[in-house]
Amino acid sequence: MAYGKWVVGGRRLAVGCCVAAVVAGASGTAHAAGNLPPRQPLVQDLQTGSKPCATSDDPAYVSGPPTLSAVLYDPEEDNQPVEANMVKGEFEAWWTDSTGVEQRRAYTTLLTSSGARQQWRMPSDIPANTVVSWRVRANDGTATSAWSSDGDGKACAFVYDDVNPEKATITSPEYPEDVFWVDGVGVYGHFTMDSPSDDVVAYTYGFIGGPYGTVRAEQPGGAATIPYLPLRRGVQMLTVYAIDRAGRSSGQSTYDFNVKEGHAPVSQWKLADAAGATSAAAETGTDARAGSGVTFAGAAPEGTGLTATAHLDGGDQAFLTPDAPAVNTGGTFAVGAWVRPERTDRDMAVASQGANGSRGLALGLRAGDAGPVWSFTVGGQEISGGVPETGEWAHVLGLYDAETGLAQLYVNGHEAGTKTRATPAATTDAFRIGQGPGVSAWQGDIGDVRAYDRVVVSTEAAELGYRTPRLLGHWSLETASDGVSPEQSGGAPLKLGSGATIHRGPDGSCIPDIDPDCPDVPYALVGDGHLQLDGETAYAATEQPVVDTGGSFTIGAVVRLADSEPAHPMTVLSQAGEHTDAFKVRYEPSQHAWQLVMPVADEQGAAETVVSQIEAADGGEGQGHRLAVVYDDATDTIKLYLDGYTNAAATAAFPNGLHSSGPLQVGRGHTADGWGEYLHGDVDEVQAYAGALRDKDILGLGHGTDPCLC
């Protein structure tokens, strides 16, 4: 802050090196010929602290003696005296004290460049809870401007508030503090914060894990209410501070409550009824009458826990209905199901519920010019996304959040399309499975239809759309008999090719560091043994394919390269189609990286999608690396994991996996000349799954046991 001087009453005190200045009258002083006076300070250029200039009718409230500031200008045409275009500020403040006597203070800054903001830090003896007015004028050393309060200007005013507001009380009708566990995840609570202080204008708040924010009071001294959507079960706490108009904060208020799991659907039909049934039993809600185009005891999507589904033939009798609404479309709701279409060339309904003769909600498949998409329509507003595939299972779920007014769509547990604002009408019509206004009936399979009267949060949507992977094989490579290494559960073994051997680690009968006659046998990568490959002809393979590469799959292995500078690419895992490998995991020495290679077509020379993770070759040292590959057909994504982790460079879109008919290969892959890219090194713990493991599950691969997929 520039040095200046301030005046108390009629006594002027010099501060710093400034020369005393006289508090002038209302108008600017005379000026020499050719020297234009400074401009009158504009009200919009004045600030009390960080707040704009306010009048005494509605003064600014501050939490301490403020810094007054103004942007002051000397005309550019003024080139005399030597201090051309330099200006200083003359501030004046006044108030009436408790005895009715007017008090004044004045302060003058140093000469400063024209256009700069000049400041006065008010003295600490400014009285609290008193209206203090102030004004400023510019002085260029020769002449002064008019005061900022002259003419069309005005005097600024503030009140110094030295008292903190009182703490807020917090209440919630949905989540009372005196009830131990309250329902629940996906159900909004409304929390009202109210301080008894009459000058509170806002409340800052925060929940454990968020959200955090500030909300304005309904009126000065009033309460404020915020919505909160619990996303997980457990103990929760809301912390609140009341903020008054001066910006002062109250002490902390806390509100503890306990959130239950989200409650069950209000209506649910698994559609796993016996063959020949004419209605579907309800898990919750009312049984659903089935049209003659519905047959039961159909196939169920693997990894979902469902045992059977219903098949709908696409005709006018392809429907099920409870003959009553399943949800109230005038509030928050969600509807979802597992579906498998037999065709994607026409619009088809998964479920619908009209409202006052119009679509309250419609969930289904829409055949568009650019290709089929999943669709959720609420009150005439459509959200679409995802790619339906003939003969492929998908979980679709539409959600409308009445609190936000937004509708959204989930496909296979992932948000699809863009959230859209909608206003559905209240429900009057019956809920129908497989039929909807203006579209064809469903042709294909449907299972586990659920309708909720709450928000299905993203983690719940992910669980509903998740298919637990199934272990296809786990080869520990501990032993081999007659050139065959067994699968842990008695499945298809790996047959060792020429040059492939099983290395056994020390048997524990002696300790080399203690017994000089004890052989110094290297430890296995994992457990008691691993596969050794010579890089020339050695490999291991099953007799049949292991993973269905046309659908979601996961495969992993532990591998250690024998060379620190491999001379050529080396493949650790592959499974062949008719003309090329449907996937290949290899080390590419020119890139110093592990790669996942997936061709877009089953033909020689086809374009390839390649993702990679940079890593130096092992050179026979260490315990190797845990590699894993995931192809997620539901999200059309491939990922390469190194030691349990992936990244953007190791992830890519891949819309259509190739079906492969060849056996699983360990240690070699296809090249233009036939088999090649033989691996020189060690391999252990080969594990293969039908389905896409989640990130947290990948961490469990390569340790000798199978991860808990829970």
XYZ file of C-alpha atoms in Angstrom:
710
model
C 0.000 0.000 0.000
C 1.303 3.444 -0.853
C 2.360 5.651 2.041
C 0.048 8.595 2.678
C -1.418 10.632 5.524
C -4.663 10.571 7.413
C -6.513 13.245 9.353
C -8.352 12.695 12.647
C -11.006 15.334 13.326
C -9.226 18.666 12.767
C -5.678 17.276 13.464
C -3.656 15.994 10.506
C -1.039 13.304 11.101
C 1.730 12.831 8.542
C 2.338 9.234 7.570
C 5.400 8.221 5.567
C 6.814 11.042 3.475
C 3.667 12.722 2.261
C 2.998 16.426 2.561
C -0.171 17.345 4.456
C -3.240 17.996 2.346
C -6.299 20.028 3.166
C -9.719 18.426 3.075
C -11.312 20.428 0.305
C -14.856 21.476 -0.283
C -17.415 20.068 -2.651
C -15.985 21.210 -5.959
C -12.591 20.731 -7.574
C -9.843 23.365 -7.237
C -8.777 25.772 -9.918
C -6.053 24.728 -12.309
C -3.330 26.365 -14.279
C -3.833 27.097 -17.931
C -3.174 24.017 -20.040
C -3.444 21.698 -17.042
C -6.741 19.820 -17.051
C -8.078 18.723 -13.652
C -8.314 15.014 -12.805
C -11.556 13.260 -13.622
C -14.248 12.886 -10.999
C -14.042 9.347 -9.547
C -16.920 7.182 -10.788
C -19.049 5.276 -8.323
C -18.583 2.044 -10.297
C -14.804 2.355 -9.732
C -15.167 2.471 -5.919
C -15.031 -0.526 -3.597
C -15.458 -1.201 0.109
C -13.194 -4.177 0.552
C -14.273 -6.500 -2.255
C -17.820 -5.120 -2.348
C -19.080 -2.426 -4.720
C -19.973 1.018 -3.464
C -23.308 1.007 -1.601
C -25.291 3.901 -0.160
C -26.339 4.520 3.422
C -29.834 3.269 2.582
C -28.393 -0.192 1.938
C -24.791 -0.156 3.172
C -22.206 -2.840 2.574
C -21.568 -5.014 5.623
C -17.976 -5.957 6.386
C -16.368 -8.233 8.971
C -13.501 -5.892 9.847
C -12.223 -2.357 9.180
C -12.185 -2.429 5.380
C -9.775 -1.246 2.740
C -11.434 1.485 0.674
C -10.266 1.735 -2.916
C -10.857 3.741 -6.066
C -9.544 3.822 -9.617
C -8.409 7.417 -10.278
C -7.600 9.073 -13.613
C -5.720 12.142 -14.809
C -6.600 13.123 -18.410
C -4.096 11.919 -21.000
C -4.120 15.399 -22.583
C -2.639 16.800 -19.384
C 1.135 16.831 -19.943
C 2.135 19.328 -17.245
C 3.678 19.484 -14.713
C 6.532 16.981 -14.659
C 4.310 14.480 -12.853
C 2.069 14.273 -15.949
C -0.584 11.547 -15.754
C 0.164 10.922 -12.085
C -2.546 11.233 -9.498
C -3.140 10.701 -5.788
C -6.313 9.959 -3.900
C -7.835 12.084 -1.147
C -10.215 9.883 0.884
C -12.667 11.142 3.489
C -14.891 9.089 5.861
C -17.443 10.210 8.460
C -20.006 8.849 10.895
C -22.063 9.902 13.889
C -20.815 8.480 17.179
C -22.890 7.243 20.111
C -23.117 10.784 21.578
C -24.467 12.255 18.341
C -21.196 13.983 17.345
C -19.999 13.658 13.776
C -16.533 12.098 13.434
C -14.342 12.439 10.333
C -11.203 10.784 9.056
C -9.164 11.685 5.964
C -6.293 10.032 4.123
C -4.176 10.974 1.095
C -2.185 8.466 -0.960
C 1.086 9.033 -2.814
C 1.122 10.092 -6.451
C 0.434 6.983 -8.518
C -0.011 6.254 -12.199
C -3.303 7.352 -13.657
C -5.745 4.440 -13.905
C -4.312 2.551 -10.926
C -6.439 1.435 -7.992
C -5.555 3.434 -4.881
C -6.344 2.268 -1.362
C -6.967 3.365 2.201
C -6.865 0.764 4.931
C -9.346 2.104 7.486
C -8.021 2.573 11.044
C -8.903 0.020 13.695
C -10.952 2.477 15.775
C -13.816 2.485 13.255
C -16.925 1.814 15.372
C -18.882 -1.405 14.965
C -22.543 -1.482 13.955
C -22.451 2.123 12.756
C -23.048 3.454 9.254
C -19.757 4.921 7.990
C -19.884 7.014 4.806
C -16.943 7.794 2.558
C -15.920 9.554 -0.607
C -12.775 10.199 -2.632
C -11.348 12.708 -5.086
C -8.269 12.793 -7.296
C -5.376 15.251 -6.995
C -2.662 15.536 -9.662
C -0.511 17.874 -7.579
C -1.897 20.978 -9.235
C -5.648 20.551 -9.262
C -8.275 18.319 -7.703
C -11.311 16.664 -9.164
C -14.832 16.884 -7.824
C -15.657 14.497 -4.988
C -17.104 11.113 -5.973
C -20.272 12.156 -4.117
C -20.777 15.405 -6.080
C -23.351 15.894 -8.818
C -24.744 12.561 -10.004
C -22.305 10.699 -7.777
C -22.988 9.406 -4.293
C -21.266 8.720 -1.017
C -20.452 5.095 -0.316
C -21.379 3.551 3.037
C -20.573 0.467 5.078
C -21.212 -1.081 8.477
C -18.504 -2.948 10.367
C -20.124 -6.035 11.952
C -17.986 -7.512 14.746
C -20.385 -10.271 15.905
C -20.481 -13.799 14.468
C -23.901 -15.291 13.694
C -25.282 -18.064 15.870
C -25.040 -21.710 14.827
C -27.691 -23.182 12.563
C -30.127 -25.885 13.567
C -30.548 -28.720 11.022
C -33.650 -30.842 10.411
C -34.730 -33.397 7.796
C -38.135 -35.092 7.536
C -36.740 -37.960 5.415
C -33.605 -38.582 7.500
C -34.457 -37.780 11.148
C -31.425 -37.749 13.409
C -33.131 -39.814 16.111
C -33.858 -42.828 13.851
C -30.906 -45.194 13.625
C -31.233 -46.521 10.040
C -33.325 -44.699 7.467
C -34.331 -45.653 3.924
C -32.139 -45.190 1.972
C -29.822 -45.183 -1.048
C -31.538 -43.519 -4.024
C -34.101 -41.657 -1.881
C -33.678 -37.891 -1.652
C -33.524 -36.181 1.711
C -34.201 -32.479 2.261
C -32.168 -30.734 4.932
C -33.255 -27.377 6.356
C -30.623 -25.114 7.968
C -31.812 -22.232 10.142
C -29.794 -19.818 12.295
C -31.591 -17.589 14.848
C -29.411 -14.625 13.784
C -31.436 -12.149 11.740
C -28.568 -11.117 9.451
C -27.701 -14.570 8.053
C -27.800 -14.578 4.258
C -26.239 -17.946 3.342
C -25.137 -21.344 4.620
C -22.097 -23.349 3.618
C -22.489 -27.106 3.872
C -20.728 -30.374 3.190
C -21.536 -34.072 3.365
C -18.922 -36.778 3.900
C -17.631 -37.487 0.406
C -19.592 -34.506 -1.010
C -21.377 -32.636 -2.259
C -20.143 -29.354 -0.813
C -21.595 -25.934 -1.493
C -23.173 -22.672 -0.416
C -26.883 -21.900 -0.527
C -28.586 -18.544 -0.089
C -31.143 -18.084 2.683
C -34.732 -17.680 1.578
C -34.544 -14.138 2.993
C -32.136 -12.307 5.341
C -32.278 -14.141 8.649
C -34.221 -16.977 6.998
C -33.660 -20.705 6.534
C -32.395 -22.612 3.499
C -33.185 -26.151 2.351
C -30.983 -28.392 0.213
C -31.665 -31.797 -1.383
C -29.266 -34.692 -0.870
C -29.223 -38.052 -2.655
C -27.457 -40.832 -0.716
C -25.265 -42.886 -3.045
C -24.132 -45.546 -0.581
C -25.157 -47.260 2.615
C -23.563 -46.170 5.880
C -23.034 -43.396 8.376
C -23.334 -39.884 6.963
C -22.801 -36.433 8.434
C -23.800 -32.963 7.280
C -21.662 -30.018 8.418
C -23.093 -26.482 8.238
C -21.888 -22.918 8.885
C -24.193 -19.891 8.881
C -22.801 -16.844 7.024
C -24.040 -13.319 7.753
C -24.170 -10.337 5.397
C -20.724 -9.208 6.550
C -19.275 -12.585 5.617
C -18.764 -13.667 9.223
C -19.216 -17.367 9.953
C -20.942 -19.127 12.808
C -19.542 -22.092 14.623
C -19.953 -25.537 13.111
C -23.259 -27.411 13.247
C -23.324 -31.156 12.509
C -26.134 -33.565 11.716
C -25.545 -37.335 11.801
C -27.771 -39.873 10.081
C -27.528 -43.474 8.883
C -28.487 -44.539 5.368
C -29.917 -47.994 4.617
C -29.450 -49.951 1.408
C -31.748 -48.859 -1.388
C -35.148 -50.485 -1.070
C -36.343 -53.188 -3.440
C -38.253 -52.493 -6.662
C -41.933 -51.701 -6.233
C -42.605 -54.146 -9.067
C -40.434 -57.015 -10.284
C -40.976 -59.993 -12.571
C -38.037 -62.359 -13.107
C -39.995 -64.068 -15.925
C -38.427 -67.368 -14.892
C -41.803 -69.129 -14.719
C -42.350 -72.727 -15.786
C -43.019 -73.644 -19.395
C -46.730 -73.426 -20.160
C -47.450 -70.716 -17.568
C -49.994 -68.062 -18.555
C -48.805 -65.399 -16.148
C -45.561 -64.214 -14.584
C -45.220 -64.362 -10.816
C -44.266 -61.065 -9.221
C -41.365 -60.842 -6.791
C -42.967 -57.560 -5.694
C -46.116 -55.975 -7.005
C -48.867 -57.776 -8.956
C -48.562 -60.900 -11.143
C -48.418 -60.109 -14.856
C -50.904 -61.647 -17.269
C -49.185 -63.051 -20.380
C -50.454 -62.864 -23.946
C -50.440 -65.974 -26.117
C -47.276 -64.743 -27.869
C -45.269 -65.300 -24.670
C -43.534 -68.541 -23.755
C -41.550 -69.211 -20.605
C -38.460 -71.261 -19.624
C -36.177 -69.594 -22.174
C -32.408 -69.179 -21.906
C -30.972 -66.722 -19.364
C -27.941 -64.439 -19.670
C -24.892 -66.106 -18.145
C -23.393 -64.581 -15.013
C -26.560 -62.793 -13.877
C -28.045 -65.281 -11.429
C -31.147 -65.637 -13.609
C -32.265 -69.195 -14.354
C -34.726 -68.558 -17.181
C -36.439 -65.798 -19.171
C -39.546 -65.293 -21.308
C -39.638 -65.332 -25.104
C -41.914 -62.907 -26.967
C -42.735 -63.638 -30.614
C -43.206 -60.029 -31.762
C -46.904 -60.378 -32.577
C -49.921 -58.586 -31.152
C -50.095 -61.082 -28.265
C -46.436 -60.606 -27.317
C -46.973 -58.802 -23.995
C -47.256 -59.164 -20.241
C -49.168 -56.765 -18.003
C -50.257 -56.514 -14.365
C -53.290 -54.540 -15.643
C -52.221 -51.684 -13.371
C -49.477 -49.050 -13.246
C -46.112 -50.302 -12.003
C -44.723 -46.864 -11.098
C -45.982 -43.328 -10.634
C -44.609 -41.450 -13.618
C -45.448 -38.189 -11.885
C -42.513 -38.766 -9.539
C -39.084 -40.367 -9.601
C -38.961 -43.808 -11.227
C -36.720 -46.289 -13.026
C -37.489 -49.285 -15.255
C -35.000 -51.911 -16.435
C -34.684 -55.436 -17.846
C -32.368 -57.975 -19.418
C -33.202 -58.281 -23.129
C -31.990 -60.191 -26.175
C -33.463 -59.060 -29.522
C -33.934 -61.494 -32.409
C -33.887 -58.576 -34.823
C -32.796 -54.937 -34.796
C -34.394 -53.701 -38.018
C -37.586 -52.294 -36.482
C -38.629 -50.236 -33.476
C -39.613 -52.550 -30.596
C -40.846 -52.033 -27.054
C -39.226 -53.524 -23.968
C -41.671 -51.876 -21.552
C -44.050 -48.931 -21.469
C -46.581 -47.157 -19.328
C -48.812 -44.499 -20.857
C -49.989 -41.418 -19.023
C -53.259 -39.656 -19.867
C -53.226 -41.188 -23.316
C -49.584 -40.247 -24.071
C -46.336 -41.988 -23.368
C -45.425 -41.572 -19.744
C -42.449 -43.850 -20.294
C -41.236 -46.146 -23.043
C -38.110 -48.300 -22.956
C -37.075 -50.124 -26.083
C -35.042 -50.474 -29.255
C -35.143 -48.001 -32.095
C -33.944 -48.861 -35.600
C -32.405 -45.659 -36.902
C -30.906 -44.710 -40.249
C -27.443 -44.760 -38.658
C -28.073 -48.132 -36.991
C -30.089 -49.461 -34.070
C -29.917 -47.839 -30.622
C -31.469 -48.405 -27.220
C -34.091 -45.797 -26.382
C -35.797 -44.367 -23.294
C -38.639 -41.899 -23.770
C -40.146 -39.857 -20.921
C -42.970 -37.398 -21.507
C -42.097 -37.289 -25.210
C -38.348 -36.649 -24.666
C -36.025 -39.384 -25.921
C -32.582 -40.461 -24.741
C -30.795 -42.984 -26.925
C -27.448 -44.768 -26.887
C -25.670 -48.082 -26.966
C -25.751 -50.532 -29.845
C -28.241 -53.429 -29.783
C -26.944 -56.606 -31.415
C -29.089 -59.424 -32.728
C -28.819 -62.436 -30.434
C -26.798 -60.553 -27.788
C -27.973 -59.963 -24.217
C -28.026 -56.425 -22.839
C -29.300 -54.804 -19.684
C -31.207 -51.574 -20.337
C -32.488 -49.226 -17.637
C -34.266 -45.887 -17.949
C -34.312 -43.446 -15.025
C -36.286 -40.262 -14.415
C -35.219 -38.083 -11.476
C -38.102 -35.795 -10.510
C -35.833 -33.767 -8.208
C -33.589 -32.679 -11.090
C -36.128 -33.115 -13.901
C -33.590 -35.185 -15.871
C -34.023 -38.530 -17.621
C -31.137 -40.828 -18.430
C -30.400 -44.240 -19.923
C -28.054 -47.006 -18.788
C -26.917 -49.828 -21.073
C -25.078 -52.744 -19.474
C -24.511 -50.655 -16.366
C -22.956 -47.707 -18.188
C -24.624 -44.375 -18.888
C -25.570 -44.062 -22.550
C -26.710 -41.000 -24.447
C -27.134 -37.595 -22.811
C -29.249 -36.711 -19.794
C -32.334 -34.864 -20.993
C -34.829 -32.618 -19.225
C -38.350 -34.027 -19.345
C -41.778 -33.561 -17.770
C -43.738 -36.805 -17.708
C -47.431 -36.874 -16.874
C -48.886 -38.702 -13.886
C -49.675 -42.361 -14.488
C -53.130 -43.630 -15.380
C -52.458 -46.573 -17.739
C -51.304 -50.127 -17.113
C -47.647 -51.142 -17.292
C -46.914 -53.364 -20.293
C -43.887 -55.557 -20.956
C -43.089 -56.031 -24.642
C -45.578 -53.508 -25.995
C -45.702 -49.742 -26.404
C -47.632 -47.119 -28.368
C -46.534 -46.644 -31.966
C -43.869 -49.377 -32.039
C -43.760 -53.113 -32.716
C -43.978 -55.684 -29.971
C -40.765 -57.192 -28.676
C -39.340 -60.131 -30.609
C -36.766 -61.921 -28.517
C -36.122 -62.717 -24.866
C -36.803 -60.610 -21.758
C -35.927 -61.318 -18.125
C -35.854 -59.720 -14.688
C -38.066 -56.702 -15.343
C -37.837 -54.203 -12.477
C -39.629 -50.947 -11.707
C -38.414 -48.604 -8.934
C -39.985 -45.585 -7.246
C -36.586 -44.078 -6.453
C -33.318 -43.173 -8.117
C -31.218 -46.160 -9.115
C -27.750 -44.717 -8.445
C -24.873 -45.355 -10.832
C -23.240 -48.063 -8.717
C -26.546 -49.936 -8.525
C -27.043 -49.590 -12.285
C -23.560 -51.019 -12.787
C -24.354 -54.006 -10.572
C -27.682 -54.630 -12.309
C -25.918 -54.685 -15.678
C -22.907 -56.706 -14.539
C -22.392 -60.297 -15.642
C -20.082 -62.175 -13.303
C -17.288 -63.740 -15.366
C -16.959 -67.528 -15.368
C -13.585 -69.203 -14.919
C -12.758 -71.241 -18.023
C -9.334 -72.453 -17.029
C -6.468 -71.930 -14.611
C -3.122 -73.468 -15.498
C -0.624 -73.136 -12.650
C 2.127 -74.860 -14.668
C 3.516 -76.516 -11.551
C 3.969 -79.960 -13.106
C 3.762 -81.851 -16.376
C 3.210 -85.543 -17.036
C 3.871 -87.029 -20.470
C 4.229 -83.513 -21.859
C 0.886 -82.301 -20.475
C 0.368 -79.713 -17.735
C -3.050 -80.021 -16.047
C -5.750 -77.414 -15.547
C -6.439 -76.891 -11.836
C -10.050 -78.102 -11.928
C -9.560 -80.998 -14.304
C -10.388 -79.058 -17.463
C -8.550 -79.114 -20.763
C -4.775 -79.327 -20.127
C -1.937 -77.496 -21.861
C 0.150 -79.732 -24.092
C 3.837 -78.808 -24.115
C 5.471 -78.491 -27.527
C 9.055 -79.331 -28.429
C 11.530 -77.387 -26.278
C 8.991 -76.496 -23.572
C 9.688 -77.687 -20.029
C 8.392 -77.180 -16.516
C 10.922 -75.657 -14.169
C 10.527 -76.705 -10.545
C 11.705 -74.403 -7.783
C 13.577 -75.627 -4.694
C 11.744 -78.386 -2.843
C 12.627 -77.004 0.601
C 14.603 -80.074 1.686
C 17.750 -77.990 2.119
C 18.900 -74.375 2.188
C 21.701 -73.433 -0.272
C 23.106 -70.681 1.974
C 23.574 -73.188 4.808
C 24.180 -76.546 3.092
C 27.029 -76.353 0.526
C 25.757 -79.572 -1.096
C 22.282 -78.121 -1.626
C 21.672 -77.337 -5.330
C 21.088 -73.647 -6.078
C 17.732 -73.932 -7.858
C 15.988 -70.684 -8.879
C 12.539 -70.101 -7.430
C 9.507 -70.356 -9.656
C 7.692 -67.205 -10.700
C 4.633 -68.217 -8.656
C 4.239 -71.324 -6.506
C 6.419 -74.360 -7.120
C 6.916 -74.298 -10.880
C 6.596 -72.434 -14.155
C 6.806 -73.021 -17.903
C 10.186 -72.470 -19.593
C 10.277 -71.646 -23.310
C 13.430 -71.636 -25.479
C 12.392 -68.960 -27.999
C 12.903 -71.289 -30.951
C 10.275 -74.031 -31.079
C 8.846 -74.173 -27.560
C 5.188 -73.445 -26.788
C 2.182 -74.906 -24.992
C -1.375 -75.148 -26.281
C -4.826 -76.526 -25.583
C -6.556 -78.754 -28.131
C -9.639 -76.505 -28.453
C -10.429 -72.793 -28.104
C -10.645 -71.610 -24.505
C -12.238 -68.152 -24.696
C -15.013 -67.056 -27.038
C -13.251 -64.083 -28.574
C -16.467 -62.883 -30.203
C -17.854 -62.040 -26.750
C -16.447 -60.613 -23.544
C -13.382 -62.423 -22.217
C -10.425 -62.005 -19.866
C -7.111 -63.817 -19.981
C -3.966 -63.279 -17.961
C -0.515 -64.734 -17.324
C 2.729 -64.055 -15.468
C 5.684 -63.726 -17.842
C 9.413 -63.038 -17.566
C 11.539 -62.414 -20.650
C 14.938 -64.128 -20.670
C 16.626 -61.437 -22.774
C 17.275 -57.825 -21.843
C 17.274 -56.891 -25.552
C 15.042 -59.327 -27.448
C 15.906 -59.632 -31.128
C 12.327 -59.870 -32.378
C 8.698 -59.618 -31.193
C 7.676 -62.430 -28.859
C 4.104 -63.610 -28.235
C 3.058 -64.888 -24.827
C -0.681 -65.552 -25.477
C -2.776 -65.913 -28.622
C -5.859 -67.670 -29.963
C -6.309 -68.079 -33.686
C -9.177 -67.550 -36.069
C -9.205 -69.173 -39.469
C -6.600 -66.884 -41.036
C -5.014 -64.881 -38.217
C -4.950 -64.568 -34.440
C -8.168 -63.185 -32.961
C -5.965 -61.677 -30.254
C -2.283 -61.662 -29.483
C -0.298 -60.451 -26.451
C 3.340 -59.866 -27.327
C 6.471 -57.956 -26.422
C 7.586 -55.527 -29.141
C 11.298 -54.735 -28.526
C 11.366 -51.861 -31.031
C 8.804 -50.080 -28.818
C 10.046 -51.454 -25.475
C 6.421 -52.312 -24.787
C 3.923 -55.065 -24.194
C 1.147 -54.979 -26.776
C -2.353 -56.325 -27.222
C -3.040 -56.823 -30.928
C -6.578 -57.417 -32.200
C -7.312 -57.504 -35.955
C -10.548 -56.021 -37.249
C -11.099 -58.916 -39.671
C -10.132 -62.611 -39.820
C -7.830 -62.326 -42.798
C -4.134 -62.010 -43.468
C -2.961 -58.408 -43.511
C -6.120 -57.070 -41.874
C -5.923 -53.752 -40.062
C -5.135 -54.131 -36.372
C -6.048 -52.285 -33.201
C -2.992 -52.154 -30.943
C -2.766 -50.938 -27.347
C 0.441 -51.007 -25.336
C 2.218 -50.502 -22.029
C 5.872 -49.455 -22.030
C 8.140 -51.699 -19.959
C 11.786 -52.719 -20.249
C 12.566 -56.368 -20.971
C 13.364 -58.428 -17.861
C 16.631 -59.995 -18.936
C 15.817 -63.075 -16.836
C 15.759 -61.052 -13.610
C 13.007 -60.489 -11.069
C 9.609 -62.127 -10.711
C 8.274 -61.118 -14.105
C 5.106 -59.169 -14.882
C 1.418 -59.944 -14.537
C -0.248 -59.326 -17.893
C -4.002 -59.385 -18.477
C -6.278 -58.718 -21.426
C -9.945 -57.721 -21.179
C -12.371 -57.477 -24.076
C -15.722 -56.028 -22.940
C -18.309 -56.662 -25.634
C -20.889 -54.637 -23.676
C -18.831 -51.440 -23.916
C -16.870 -52.397 -27.072
C -13.571 -51.808 -25.279
C -10.235 -53.606 -25.071
C -7.721 -53.126 -22.260
C -4.197 -54.324 -21.569
C -3.153 -54.522 -17.912
C 0.415 -54.597 -16.640
C 0.873 -55.647 -13.009
C -2.798 -54.981 -12.304
C -3.166 -51.554 -13.914
C -4.148 -50.059 -17.239
C -4.064 -46.545 -18.718
C -5.343 -44.541 -21.662
C -2.632 -45.814 -24.036
C -3.569 -49.376 -23.104
C -7.283 -48.884 -23.781
C -9.133 -48.622 -27.090
C -12.569 -48.933 -28.657
C -13.125 -52.260 -30.406
C -16.708 -52.768 -31.615
C -16.676 -56.335 -32.898
C -14.569 -59.147 -31.513
C -13.672 -61.923 -33.943
C -14.807 -65.463 -33.293
C -11.868 -67.832 -33.181
C -11.727 -71.563 -33.761
C -8.120 -72.280 -32.883
C -6.686 -73.472 -29.560
C -5.165 -71.202 -26.939
C -1.440 -70.779 -27.574
C 1.159 -69.972 -24.921
C 4.490 -68.738 -26.272
C 3.804 -68.280 -29.981
C 1.537 -66.525 -32.491
C 0.693 -66.440 -36.165
C 2.947 -64.607 -38.608
C 2.839 -64.347 -42.388
C 4.981 -67.508 -42.592
C 2.924 -69.575 -40.153
C 3.833 -69.948 -36.487
C 6.419 -67.547 -35.157
C 7.253 -64.893 -32.542
C 8.338 -67.686 -30.175
C 8.857 -66.437 -26.639
C 12.178 -66.840 -24.894
C 11.421 -66.766 -21.206
C 9.136 -68.081 -18.481
C 5.334 -68.189 -18.178
C 3.167 -68.967 -15.156
C -0.412 -68.698 -13.872
C -2.439 -68.663 -17.101
C -6.057 -67.796 -16.206
C -8.963 -67.432 -18.635
C -12.536 -66.197 -18.074
C -15.723 -65.819 -20.049
C -16.705 -62.224 -19.326
C -14.936 -58.962 -18.539
C -13.254 -58.723 -15.149
C -13.465 -55.348 -13.422
C -10.370 -53.329 -12.581
C -10.491 -54.386 -8.943
C -10.652 -58.070 -9.967
C -7.630 -57.831 -12.285
C -5.475 -57.086 -9.248
C -6.185 -60.619 -8.025
C -4.799 -62.399 -11.108
C -1.390 -64.034 -11.194
C -1.023 -64.835 -7.507
C -1.757 -68.562 -7.521
C -5.446 -68.288 -6.610
C -8.543 -67.073 -8.410
C -9.833 -63.613 -7.411
C -13.119 -63.311 -5.584
C -15.549 -61.927 -8.175
C -17.831 -60.341 -5.604
